[in-house]
Amino acid sequence: MNAIILVIVFLILLAIGMPIAFDLGIVTLLGIVLLGTIPPITVAQKIFSSLNSFVLLAVPLFILAANLMNQGKISEQLVEVADAMVGRFRGGLGHANVLVSMIFAGISGSSQADTAGIGKILIPTMVDNGYSKEEAVGVTAASSTIGVIIPPSIPMVIFGSLASVSIGALFLCGVIPGILIGLGQMLVVYFHAKKYNYPRSSSVSFKGMLRMFVRYLPSLLTPIIIIGGVVFGIVTPTEASAVACVYALILGCIVFKTIKLRELPKILIETMVMTAQALFALATATALGQLLSYYRVSTIIETFFLNSSTSPNMFFIYLIALFLFLGTFMDAIPAMTLAVPVLMPVAIGLGISPVIFGIVTVITLAIGLITPPYGLCLLIAGSIGKLSIERSFKAVIPYFLVILAVDLGVAFLPKLFLYIPQIIRPEWFV
Amino acid sequence: MPSKCLSALEGVYHGESMKKVIDFIEQVQRVVCMICFVVFFVCIVLQVLTRYVPFIKILGIDEIATYSFVWASLLGAAVLIRDEQHFAFDFFRSRAHGVSRLVIEGFIYGLLIIFSFYLMVMGYRLTMKFSTWTLTSLPKVSQAWTWSSLLLSGATMTLYTVEKLVEKVRIGLEEIRK
């Protein structure tokens, strides 16, 4: 009975506009009070202790790196390079949009930073070049989901810390699905470009492209430094995030002189806002996770998954359905905090690789970034392009299907996606 | 009746000195947040250096970084209340007008005050409870320094939510009066 009351209270508060982080906290507190056997101080203690994690430090630092890249006009350089590479094809700006998201994904761990940074440049440019608003918003929002799939990735850091899985292994395994999603989305752009006769954007000669590569080499090296640093064990993910910030600062302040020192407080405040939004929700969601364990919800979900998931494939179908549902109204961090600790033992029981479980979780929750009502990338891109949520969502559907197809591919053909990572770092997959 | 309430609330809200005090607290909180952010950033950079540059050894750098981060996150969460920047669905809230809007806002901020006050009280208790404990790698530093972030966050959240409640009720009553 108590559980039903809590669910109803949670939904009512959510619907009337209670901030999600506080909704989770209030419901947890109410649940503890209703139980009557646990002291209420537990909730506050859990909120504090969930933030007390060294791994989580990577979250604000990856956000800071992305904000520095955006403020330092490094995103603009990446757009220029991407356009030079693929602009010669019909629908060039659409292809460039996907390609730049893939490059940016190698720098930033946050899709929202990608949508905001790249969207501000490319959405107006695409509309000015004859693309429909739907196309511009759709491709921008959908391609920015790659931001959390190609490493570094904030959700992977969170998953790794929740499930005690090597973050380096998750980063390594995210590369191939991320590239496949990017290529699949370029295919959608190609068909749209043929159907709606979208123009080519630029045709830079090979020599010109080479010159551009040399000029922007320091920016283009960023993803290699970050991913390489983690994959080859030179730095931990948290340290890689700090290295990314230092590198972005050097590029912005010294090499390209695009960031002035007086702009730094503004960048820091912007980063703090994004960090506190995500992490306070994570803290209260962790407290809720503890409440769920008191109510034995974990056991109920575990029993359901154990009884109905007779094979890894069935498990993944239920898992994808669950996270697609949670992702529509919840951020990836609280969604993972709620479900991952519960489902991890079931996955292990079924012989599923924890890394594949993590990658499927992250990709599915990335889809949540473009599904209403709480699709942050969709909302940001829609607001830049001044397009309603309904029209924005209609525009992302083809791209959404591409992400889902790759997600199912990873779930059903895990060996294929583990093959190369296992060759590179076999010790991470023992 | 609404006009009487309104004039009473205007007295509270337009008390310029009150607003100035809250503005000042918020500014201080933002600066502290930024300092904590810079501290943990520097700590992590130093940690990378300690691994690759010989003779650099700094004790307790992990703990300093983590606790600065906790401070930045909790104080930042409080500032976001005043800025109304926490994630929320505003589908019904933004479409509601007049009395229904006033009831919704009043209910939301009423609950937020209770929860913030709870965090403040529990933050105080936890600070007291752990005041005799010390950090693992810095045995001279009391854990009260770390737990007090919860107390401070809860206290400022309470302050901001009370201010917001007064503001929302004033706006709601003004709308009803029109």
Coordinates of C-alpha atoms in Angstrom, one line a residue:
Chain A
M1 CA 0.0 0.0 0.0
N2 CA 2.8 2.4 1.0
A3 CA 4.5 1.7 -2.3
I4 CA 1.4 2.7 -4.3
I5 CA 1.0 5.9 -2.3
L6 CA 4.7 6.8 -3.0
V7 CA 4.3 6.2 -6.7
I8 CA 1.2 8.3 -6.8
V9 CA 2.8 11.1 -4.9
F10 CA 5.9 10.9 -7.1
L11 CA 3.8 11.2 -10.3
I12 CA 1.6 14.0 -9.0
L13 CA 4.6 16.1 -7.9
L14 CA 6.3 15.4 -11.2
A15 CA 3.2 16.5 -13.2
I16 CA 2.7 19.7 -11.3
G17 CA 6.2 20.9 -11.9
M18 CA 8.2 20.0 -8.7
P19 CA 11.9 20.0 -9.6
I20 CA 12.8 16.3 -10.3
A21 CA 15.7 16.2 -7.9
F22 CA 13.4 17.4 -5.0
D23 CA 10.6 15.2 -6.1
L24 CA 12.9 12.2 -5.7
G25 CA 14.1 13.5 -2.3
I26 CA 10.6 14.2 -1.0
V27 CA 9.3 10.8 -2.0
T28 CA 12.3 9.1 -0.4
L29 CA 11.8 11.0 2.9
L30 CA 8.0 10.2 2.8
G31 CA 8.8 6.6 2.2
I32 CA 11.2 6.5 5.1
V33 CA 8.7 8.2 7.4
L34 CA 6.0 5.7 6.3
L35 CA 8.2 2.8 7.1
G36 CA 8.7 4.0 10.6
T37 CA 11.7 1.8 11.3
I38 CA 14.5 3.8 9.7
P39 CA 15.6 7.1 11.1
P40 CA 14.9 10.1 8.7
I41 CA 18.5 11.3 9.0
T42 CA 19.4 8.4 6.6
V43 CA 18.1 10.3 3.6
A44 CA 20.3 13.4 4.2
Q45 CA 23.2 11.1 4.9
K46 CA 22.7 9.2 1.7
I47 CA 22.4 12.4 -0.3
F48 CA 25.8 13.6 1.0
S49 CA 27.6 10.2 0.7
S50 CA 26.4 9.7 -2.9
L51 CA 28.3 12.8 -3.9
N52 CA 31.4 11.7 -2.0
S53 CA 32.9 9.8 -4.9
F54 CA 36.2 10.6 -6.7
V55 CA 34.9 9.1 -10.0
L56 CA 32.0 11.7 -10.1
L57 CA 34.6 14.5 -10.3
A58 CA 34.9 13.7 -14.0
V59 CA 31.3 14.9 -14.6
P60 CA 31.9 18.7 -14.0
L61 CA 35.3 18.5 -15.6
F62 CA 34.0 17.0 -18.9
I63 CA 31.2 19.6 -18.9
L64 CA 33.9 22.3 -18.3
A65 CA 36.0 21.0 -21.1
A66 CA 33.0 21.2 -23.5
N67 CA 32.1 24.7 -22.3
L68 CA 35.7 25.8 -22.9
M69 CA 35.7 24.3 -26.3
N70 CA 32.5 26.1 -27.2
Q71 CA 33.6 29.4 -25.7
G72 CA 37.0 29.1 -27.3
K73 CA 35.4 28.7 -30.8
I74 CA 37.0 25.3 -31.1
S75 CA 33.6 23.9 -32.0
E76 CA 33.5 26.3 -34.9
Q77 CA 36.9 25.0 -36.1
L78 CA 35.6 21.5 -35.9
V79 CA 32.5 22.5 -37.9
E80 CA 34.7 24.0 -40.6
V81 CA 36.8 20.9 -40.8
A82 CA 33.8 18.6 -40.9
D83 CA 32.2 20.7 -43.6
A84 CA 35.4 20.6 -45.6
M85 CA 35.5 16.8 -45.4
V86 CA 31.9 16.0 -46.3
G87 CA 30.4 19.2 -47.6
R88 CA 31.0 18.1 -51.2
F89 CA 28.2 15.5 -50.9
R90 CA 24.5 16.4 -51.4
G91 CA 23.2 17.4 -48.0
G92 CA 26.7 18.4 -47.0
L93 CA 25.8 20.5 -43.9
G94 CA 23.7 17.6 -42.6
H95 CA 26.7 15.2 -43.0
A96 CA 29.0 17.8 -41.4
N97 CA 26.5 18.1 -38.5
V98 CA 26.8 14.3 -37.8
L99 CA 30.6 14.2 -38.4
V100 CA 31.3 17.2 -36.1
S101 CA 29.1 15.6 -33.4
M102 CA 31.3 12.5 -33.7
I103 CA 34.5 14.5 -33.3
F104 CA 33.0 16.6 -30.5
A105 CA 32.0 13.4 -28.7
G106 CA 35.6 12.5 -28.4
I107 CA 36.2 15.7 -26.5
S108 CA 33.0 16.2 -24.4
G109 CA 31.2 13.7 -22.3
S110 CA 27.9 15.5 -22.5
S111 CA 25.4 15.5 -25.3
Q112 CA 23.7 18.7 -24.1
A113 CA 26.9 20.6 -24.5
D114 CA 27.2 19.2 -28.0
T115 CA 23.6 20.3 -28.9
A116 CA 24.0 23.7 -27.5
G117 CA 27.5 24.3 -28.9
I118 CA 27.1 22.8 -32.4
G119 CA 23.4 23.6 -32.7
K120 CA 24.0 27.4 -32.2
I121 CA 26.3 27.3 -35.2
L122 CA 24.8 24.8 -37.5
I123 CA 21.0 25.1 -37.1
P124 CA 20.8 28.7 -38.4
T125 CA 23.4 27.9 -41.1
M126 CA 21.4 24.9 -42.3
V127 CA 18.1 26.9 -42.4
D128 CA 19.8 29.7 -44.3
N129 CA 21.1 27.2 -46.8
G130 CA 17.6 25.9 -47.7
Y131 CA 17.2 23.0 -45.2
S132 CA 13.9 22.7 -43.5
K133 CA 13.9 23.6 -39.8
E134 CA 12.8 20.1 -39.1
E135 CA 15.9 18.7 -40.8
A136 CA 18.2 21.1 -39.0
V137 CA 16.8 20.5 -35.6
G138 CA 16.3 16.7 -36.1
V139 CA 19.9 16.0 -37.3
T140 CA 21.4 18.3 -34.6
A141 CA 19.5 16.7 -31.7
A142 CA 19.9 13.1 -32.9
S143 CA 23.6 13.3 -33.8
S144 CA 24.4 14.9 -30.4
T145 CA 23.3 11.7 -28.7
I146 CA 26.6 10.3 -30.0
G147 CA 28.2 12.6 -27.4
V148 CA 27.6 10.1 -24.6
I149 CA 28.3 7.0 -26.7
I150 CA 31.8 7.8 -28.1
P151 CA 34.1 8.3 -25.1
P152 CA 34.5 10.3 -23.0
S153 CA 31.0 9.8 -21.6
I154 CA 29.5 11.0 -18.4
P155 CA 26.9 8.3 -18.2
M156 CA 29.6 5.7 -18.7
V157 CA 31.5 7.2 -15.8
I158 CA 28.3 6.9 -13.7
F159 CA 27.6 3.4 -14.8
G160 CA 31.1 2.3 -14.1
S161 CA 30.9 3.7 -10.6
L162 CA 27.5 2.2 -9.9
A163 CA 28.3 -1.3 -11.3
S164 CA 32.0 -1.5 -10.5
V165 CA 32.8 -1.9 -14.1
S166 CA 36.1 -0.7 -15.7
I167 CA 35.3 2.8 -17.1
G168 CA 38.2 2.4 -19.5
A169 CA 36.5 -0.8 -20.9
L170 CA 33.2 1.0 -21.3
F171 CA 35.0 3.9 -23.1
L172 CA 36.7 1.5 -25.4
C173 CA 33.5 -0.4 -26.3
G174 CA 31.6 2.8 -26.9
V175 CA 33.7 3.8 -29.9
I176 CA 32.4 1.3 -32.5
P177 CA 28.7 1.7 -31.7
G178 CA 29.2 5.5 -31.8
I179 CA 30.8 5.4 -35.2
L180 CA 28.1 3.1 -36.5
I181 CA 25.3 5.4 -35.3
G182 CA 27.1 8.3 -36.9
L183 CA 27.4 6.5 -40.3
G184 CA 23.8 5.3 -40.0
Q185 CA 22.6 8.9 -39.4
M186 CA 24.7 10.1 -42.4
L187 CA 22.8 7.5 -44.5
V188 CA 19.5 9.1 -43.3
V189 CA 20.8 12.5 -44.3
Y190 CA 21.8 11.1 -47.7
F191 CA 18.2 9.8 -48.3
H192 CA 16.7 13.1 -47.1
A193 CA 19.1 15.1 -49.2
K194 CA 18.1 13.1 -52.3
K195 CA 14.4 13.4 -51.5
Y196 CA 14.3 17.1 -50.7
N197 CA 17.2 18.1 -53.0
Y198 CA 19.4 19.6 -50.3
P199 CA 22.5 21.4 -51.6
R200 CA 26.2 20.7 -51.3
S201 CA 27.8 23.1 -48.9
S202 CA 31.5 23.4 -49.8
S203 CA 34.0 21.8 -52.1
V204 CA 37.5 22.3 -50.6
S205 CA 40.4 20.9 -52.6
F206 CA 42.6 18.2 -51.1
K207 CA 45.4 20.7 -50.6
G208 CA 43.0 23.2 -48.9
M209 CA 41.8 20.4 -46.6
L210 CA 45.3 19.5 -45.7
R211 CA 46.1 23.1 -44.9
M212 CA 43.0 23.3 -42.7
F213 CA 44.0 20.1 -40.9
V214 CA 47.4 21.5 -40.1
R215 CA 45.9 24.9 -38.9
Y216 CA 43.4 23.2 -36.6
L217 CA 45.6 20.2 -35.7
P218 CA 45.8 21.2 -32.0
S219 CA 42.0 21.0 -31.7
L220 CA 41.7 17.8 -33.8
L221 CA 44.3 16.2 -31.4
T222 CA 42.0 16.7 -28.4
P223 CA 39.9 13.5 -28.8
I224 CA 43.0 11.4 -29.4
I225 CA 44.7 12.8 -26.3
I226 CA 41.6 12.1 -24.1
I227 CA 40.6 8.7 -25.4
G228 CA 44.1 7.5 -25.9
G229 CA 45.1 8.6 -22.4
V230 CA 42.3 6.6 -20.8
V231 CA 42.5 3.5 -23.1
F232 CA 46.2 3.2 -22.8
G233 CA 46.1 3.6 -19.0
I234 CA 48.1 6.9 -18.9
V235 CA 45.4 8.7 -17.0
T236 CA 42.2 7.7 -15.2
P237 CA 38.9 9.0 -16.6
T238 CA 38.7 11.7 -13.9
E239 CA 42.3 12.7 -14.6
A240 CA 41.5 12.7 -18.4
S241 CA 38.7 15.1 -17.8
A242 CA 41.1 17.5 -16.0
V243 CA 43.7 17.1 -18.8
A244 CA 41.0 17.9 -21.3
C245 CA 40.2 21.1 -19.4
V246 CA 43.9 22.1 -19.2
Y247 CA 44.3 21.4 -22.9
A248 CA 41.2 23.4 -23.8
L249 CA 42.4 26.3 -21.7
I250 CA 45.8 26.2 -23.4
L251 CA 44.1 26.2 -26.8
G252 CA 41.6 28.9 -26.0
C253 CA 43.8 31.2 -24.0
I254 CA 47.3 30.8 -25.6
V255 CA 47.2 29.0 -29.0
F256 CA 44.1 30.6 -30.6
K257 CA 43.5 33.4 -28.1
T258 CA 39.8 33.0 -28.2
I259 CA 39.2 32.9 -24.5
K260 CA 39.9 35.9 -22.3
L261 CA 40.7 35.4 -18.7
R262 CA 37.7 37.6 -17.7
E263 CA 35.4 35.2 -19.4
L264 CA 36.5 32.3 -17.2
P265 CA 34.1 33.1 -14.2
K266 CA 31.2 33.0 -16.6
I267 CA 32.3 29.6 -18.0
L268 CA 32.8 28.3 -14.5
I269 CA 29.3 29.4 -13.4
E270 CA 27.7 27.9 -16.5
T271 CA 29.5 24.6 -15.7
M272 CA 28.5 24.7 -12.1
V273 CA 24.8 25.1 -13.1
M274 CA 24.9 22.1 -15.4
T275 CA 26.8 20.1 -12.8
A276 CA 24.6 20.9 -9.8
Q277 CA 21.5 20.2 -11.9
A278 CA 22.7 16.7 -12.8
L279 CA 24.4 15.8 -9.5
F280 CA 21.9 16.9 -7.0
A281 CA 19.4 14.7 -9.0
L282 CA 21.9 11.9 -8.8
A283 CA 22.2 12.4 -5.0
T284 CA 18.5 12.3 -4.3
A285 CA 18.0 9.4 -6.8
T286 CA 20.7 7.4 -4.9
A287 CA 18.7 8.0 -1.7
L288 CA 15.6 6.8 -3.5
G289 CA 17.5 3.7 -4.6
Q290 CA 18.2 3.0 -0.9
L291 CA 14.5 3.4 -0.1
L292 CA 13.6 1.0 -2.9
S293 CA 15.9 -1.6 -1.3
Y294 CA 14.0 -1.1 2.1
Y295 CA 10.7 -1.8 0.2
R296 CA 12.3 -4.8 -1.5
V297 CA 11.5 -3.2 -4.9
S298 CA 14.9 -4.4 -6.1
T299 CA 13.9 -8.0 -5.3
I300 CA 10.6 -7.6 -7.1
I301 CA 12.3 -6.2 -10.3
E302 CA 15.0 -8.8 -9.9
T303 CA 12.4 -11.6 -9.6
F304 CA 10.5 -10.2 -12.6
F305 CA 13.7 -10.1 -14.7
L306 CA 14.8 -13.5 -13.5
N307 CA 11.4 -15.1 -14.2
S308 CA 10.8 -13.5 -17.6
S309 CA 14.4 -13.3 -18.9
T310 CA 15.1 -16.8 -19.8
S311 CA 17.9 -15.7 -22.2
P312 CA 20.2 -12.8 -22.5
N313 CA 18.2 -11.6 -25.5
M314 CA 14.9 -11.5 -23.6
F315 CA 16.8 -9.7 -20.8
F316 CA 18.0 -7.0 -23.2
I317 CA 14.5 -6.6 -24.7
Y318 CA 13.1 -5.9 -21.3
L319 CA 16.1 -3.7 -20.4
I320 CA 15.7 -1.6 -23.5
A321 CA 12.0 -1.2 -23.0
L322 CA 12.5 -0.2 -19.3
F323 CA 15.2 2.4 -20.1
L324 CA 13.3 3.7 -23.1
F325 CA 10.4 4.3 -20.8
L326 CA 12.5 5.8 -17.9
G327 CA 14.4 7.9 -20.4
T328 CA 11.3 9.7 -21.6
F329 CA 10.8 11.5 -18.3
M330 CA 14.1 11.0 -16.4
D331 CA 17.7 12.0 -16.9
A332 CA 20.2 9.2 -17.6
I333 CA 21.9 9.6 -14.2
P334 CA 18.9 9.1 -11.9
A335 CA 17.5 6.4 -14.3
M336 CA 20.8 4.4 -14.0
T337 CA 21.1 5.0 -10.3
L338 CA 17.6 3.5 -9.8
A339 CA 17.9 0.5 -12.1
V340 CA 21.5 -0.5 -12.6
P341 CA 22.4 -1.8 -9.1
V342 CA 19.2 -3.9 -9.2
L343 CA 19.7 -5.4 -12.7
M344 CA 23.4 -6.0 -12.5
P345 CA 23.2 -9.3 -10.6
V346 CA 20.5 -10.6 -13.0
A347 CA 22.7 -9.7 -16.0
I348 CA 25.7 -11.5 -14.4
G349 CA 23.5 -14.5 -13.6
L350 CA 22.5 -14.7 -17.3
G351 CA 26.2 -14.6 -18.3
I352 CA 25.9 -11.1 -19.9
S353 CA 29.1 -9.1 -20.1
P354 CA 28.8 -6.2 -17.7
V355 CA 30.5 -4.0 -20.3
I356 CA 27.9 -4.8 -22.9
F357 CA 25.1 -4.3 -20.3
G358 CA 26.7 -0.8 -19.7
I359 CA 26.9 0.1 -23.4
V360 CA 23.3 -1.0 -24.1
T361 CA 22.2 1.0 -21.0
V362 CA 24.0 4.1 -22.1
I363 CA 22.8 3.9 -25.8
T364 CA 19.2 3.3 -24.7
L365 CA 19.3 6.2 -22.3
A366 CA 20.9 8.4 -25.0
I367 CA 17.7 7.8 -27.0
G368 CA 15.9 9.4 -24.0
L369 CA 17.8 12.6 -24.8
I370 CA 15.6 13.0 -27.9
T371 CA 12.3 11.6 -26.7
P372 CA 9.7 14.0 -25.2
P373 CA 8.7 15.1 -22.6
Y374 CA 12.2 15.1 -21.1
G375 CA 14.5 14.9 -24.1
L376 CA 17.0 17.5 -23.2
C377 CA 18.8 17.5 -26.6
L378 CA 15.5 17.7 -28.4
L379 CA 14.4 20.6 -26.2
I380 CA 17.6 22.5 -26.7
A381 CA 17.8 22.0 -30.5
G382 CA 14.0 22.8 -30.8
S383 CA 14.5 26.0 -28.8
I384 CA 17.5 27.1 -31.0
G385 CA 15.6 26.3 -34.2
K386 CA 12.3 27.8 -32.7
L387 CA 10.5 24.5 -33.5
S388 CA 7.7 22.9 -31.4
I389 CA 8.4 19.7 -29.4
E390 CA 6.0 17.8 -31.6
R391 CA 7.6 18.8 -34.9
S392 CA 11.1 18.4 -33.5
F393 CA 10.3 14.8 -32.3
K394 CA 8.8 14.0 -35.7
A395 CA 12.0 15.1 -37.3
V396 CA 14.2 12.9 -35.1
I397 CA 12.3 9.7 -35.6
P398 CA 14.4 8.3 -38.6
Y399 CA 17.6 9.0 -36.6
F400 CA 16.0 7.6 -33.5
L401 CA 15.5 4.3 -35.4
V402 CA 19.2 4.2 -36.4
I403 CA 20.3 4.5 -32.8
L404 CA 17.8 1.8 -31.7
A405 CA 19.0 -0.5 -34.5
V406 CA 22.7 -0.2 -33.3
D407 CA 21.5 -0.6 -29.7
L408 CA 19.8 -3.9 -30.6
G409 CA 22.9 -4.9 -32.5
V410 CA 25.1 -4.4 -29.5
A411 CA 22.6 -6.3 -27.3
F412 CA 22.1 -9.3 -29.6
L413 CA 25.6 -9.5 -31.1
P414 CA 27.9 -8.7 -28.2
K415 CA 30.9 -10.8 -29.4
L416 CA 31.1 -8.7 -32.5
F417 CA 31.3 -5.4 -30.6
L418 CA 33.7 -6.9 -28.0
Y419 CA 36.1 -8.3 -30.5
I420 CA 38.3 -5.3 -31.2
P421 CA 38.3 -3.9 -27.6
Q422 CA 39.3 -7.4 -26.4
I423 CA 42.3 -7.4 -28.7
I424 CA 43.4 -3.9 -27.6
R425 CA 43.0 -4.4 -23.8
P426 CA 42.3 -8.1 -23.1
E427 CA 42.9 -7.7 -19.3
W428 CA 39.8 -5.5 -19.0
F429 CA 37.5 -8.3 -20.2
V430 CA 38.7 -11.2 -18.2
Chain B
M1 CA -8.9 39.9 0.9
P2 CA -6.3 39.3 -1.9
S3 CA -5.4 43.0 -1.9
K4 CA -4.8 43.0 1.9
C5 CA -2.5 39.9 1.6
L6 CA -0.8 41.6 -1.4
S7 CA 0.0 44.7 0.5
A8 CA 1.3 42.7 3.4
L9 CA 3.5 40.6 1.1
E10 CA 4.7 43.7 -0.8
G11 CA 6.0 44.9 2.6
V12 CA 8.0 41.7 3.0
Y13 CA 9.2 41.3 -0.6
H14 CA 10.0 44.9 -1.4
G15 CA 11.9 45.2 1.9
E16 CA 14.9 46.3 -0.2
S17 CA 17.3 45.6 2.6
M18 CA 16.0 42.0 2.8
K19 CA 16.5 41.4 -0.9
K20 CA 19.9 43.0 -0.8
V21 CA 20.9 40.6 2.1
I22 CA 19.7 37.6 0.1
D23 CA 21.5 38.9 -3.1
F24 CA 24.7 39.2 -1.1
I25 CA 24.4 35.7 0.4
E26 CA 23.8 34.3 -3.1
Q27 CA 26.8 36.2 -4.5
V28 CA 29.0 34.8 -1.6
Q29 CA 27.7 31.3 -2.3
R30 CA 28.5 31.6 -6.0
V31 CA 32.0 32.7 -5.2
V32 CA 32.5 29.9 -2.7
C33 CA 31.2 27.4 -5.3
M34 CA 33.7 28.7 -7.9
I35 CA 36.6 28.5 -5.4
C36 CA 35.6 24.9 -4.6
F37 CA 35.5 24.1 -8.3
V38 CA 38.9 25.6 -8.9
V39 CA 40.3 23.8 -5.9
F40 CA 39.2 20.3 -7.0
F41 CA 40.3 21.1 -10.6
V42 CA 43.8 22.1 -9.4
C43 CA 43.9 19.0 -7.1
I44 CA 43.2 16.6 -10.0
V45 CA 45.8 18.3 -12.2
L46 CA 48.3 18.0 -9.3
Q47 CA 47.4 14.4 -8.9
V48 CA 48.3 13.7 -12.5
L49 CA 51.6 15.6 -12.0
T50 CA 52.4 13.7 -8.8
R51 CA 52.3 10.5 -10.8
Y52 CA 54.6 11.6 -13.6
V53 CA 56.8 14.3 -12.0
P54 CA 59.2 12.9 -9.5
F55 CA 59.6 14.5 -6.0
I56 CA 56.1 16.0 -6.0
K57 CA 54.1 14.5 -3.2
I58 CA 50.9 16.0 -1.8
L59 CA 49.0 14.3 1.0
G60 CA 45.3 13.9 1.0
I61 CA 44.8 15.4 -2.5
D62 CA 42.0 12.9 -3.3
E63 CA 40.0 13.8 -0.2
I64 CA 40.5 17.6 -0.7
A65 CA 39.3 17.2 -4.4
T66 CA 36.3 15.1 -3.5
Y67 CA 35.1 17.3 -0.6
S68 CA 35.5 20.5 -2.6
F69 CA 33.4 18.8 -5.2
V70 CA 30.7 17.9 -2.7
W71 CA 30.7 21.5 -1.4
A72 CA 30.5 22.9 -5.0
S73 CA 27.6 20.5 -5.9
L74 CA 25.5 21.1 -2.7
L75 CA 26.0 24.9 -2.7
G76 CA 25.3 25.0 -6.5
A77 CA 22.1 23.1 -6.0
A78 CA 20.9 25.8 -3.5
V79 CA 21.8 28.6 -5.9
L80 CA 19.8 26.9 -8.7
I81 CA 16.7 27.1 -6.5
R82 CA 16.8 30.8 -6.5
D83 CA 17.5 30.8 -10.3
E84 CA 14.7 28.3 -10.8
Q85 CA 17.1 26.2 -12.9
H86 CA 16.5 22.7 -11.5
F87 CA 15.0 20.3 -14.1
A88 CA 11.2 20.2 -13.9
F89 CA 8.2 19.6 -16.2
D90 CA 6.4 22.8 -16.5
F91 CA 3.6 21.7 -18.8
F92 CA 0.8 22.1 -16.3
R93 CA 2.5 24.7 -14.2
S94 CA 3.1 27.1 -17.1
R95 CA -0.4 26.7 -18.4
A96 CA -2.1 27.3 -15.1
H97 CA -3.4 30.8 -14.3
G98 CA -5.0 32.7 -11.5
V99 CA -6.0 30.7 -8.4
S100 CA -4.9 27.3 -9.8
R101 CA -1.4 28.7 -10.5
L102 CA -1.2 30.2 -7.1
V103 CA -2.2 26.9 -5.5
I104 CA 0.3 24.9 -7.5
E105 CA 3.2 27.4 -6.8
G106 CA 2.2 27.5 -3.1
F107 CA 2.2 23.8 -2.8
I108 CA 5.5 23.3 -4.7
Y109 CA 7.4 25.9 -2.7
G110 CA 5.7 24.8 0.6
L111 CA 7.1 21.3 0.1
L112 CA 10.4 22.7 -1.0
I113 CA 10.7 24.7 2.2
I114 CA 9.9 21.6 4.3
F115 CA 12.5 19.5 2.4
S116 CA 15.2 22.3 2.5
F117 CA 14.5 22.8 6.3
Y118 CA 14.9 19.0 6.7
L119 CA 18.3 19.1 5.0
M120 CA 19.4 22.0 7.2
V121 CA 18.4 20.3 10.4
M122 CA 19.9 16.9 9.4
G123 CA 22.9 18.7 8.1
Y124 CA 23.4 20.3 11.5
R125 CA 22.9 16.9 13.3
L126 CA 25.4 15.2 11.0
T127 CA 27.9 18.0 11.4
M128 CA 27.7 17.6 15.1
K129 CA 27.8 13.8 15.0
F130 CA 31.0 13.8 12.8
S131 CA 32.7 16.7 14.4
T132 CA 35.0 14.4 16.4
W133 CA 35.9 12.3 13.3
T134 CA 38.8 13.3 11.1
L135 CA 39.6 12.9 7.4
T136 CA 41.5 9.7 6.6
S137 CA 44.6 11.2 5.0
L138 CA 44.5 14.5 6.9
P139 CA 44.0 13.4 10.6
K140 CA 44.1 17.0 11.8
V141 CA 41.0 18.1 9.8
S142 CA 37.6 17.5 11.4
Q143 CA 34.9 15.9 9.3
A144 CA 32.6 18.7 10.5
W145 CA 34.1 20.8 7.6
T146 CA 32.8 18.3 5.1
W147 CA 29.3 17.7 6.5
S148 CA 28.6 21.4 7.1
S149 CA 28.2 21.7 3.4
L150 CA 24.8 20.0 3.8
L151 CA 23.9 22.3 6.6
L152 CA 24.8 25.4 4.6
S153 CA 23.1 24.1 1.5
G154 CA 19.9 23.3 3.4
A155 CA 19.9 26.7 5.2
T156 CA 20.4 28.7 2.0
M157 CA 17.8 26.5 0.2
T158 CA 15.3 27.3 3.0
L159 CA 16.1 31.0 2.7
Y160 CA 15.7 31.0 -1.1
T161 CA 12.5 28.9 -1.1
V162 CA 10.9 31.2 1.4
E163 CA 11.8 34.2 -0.7
K164 CA 10.5 32.4 -3.8
L165 CA 7.2 31.5 -2.1
V166 CA 6.6 35.1 -1.0
E167 CA 7.4 36.2 -4.6
K168 CA 5.2 33.6 -6.2
V169 CA 2.3 34.4 -3.9
R170 CA 2.6 38.1 -4.5
I171 CA 2.6 37.6 -8.3
G172 CA -0.3 35.2 -8.0
L173 CA -2.4 37.6 -5.9
E174 CA -1.6 40.4 -8.3
E175 CA -2.8 38.3 -11.2
I176 CA -6.0 37.4 -9.4
R177 CA -6.6 41.1 -8.5
K178 CA -6.3 42.1 -12.1

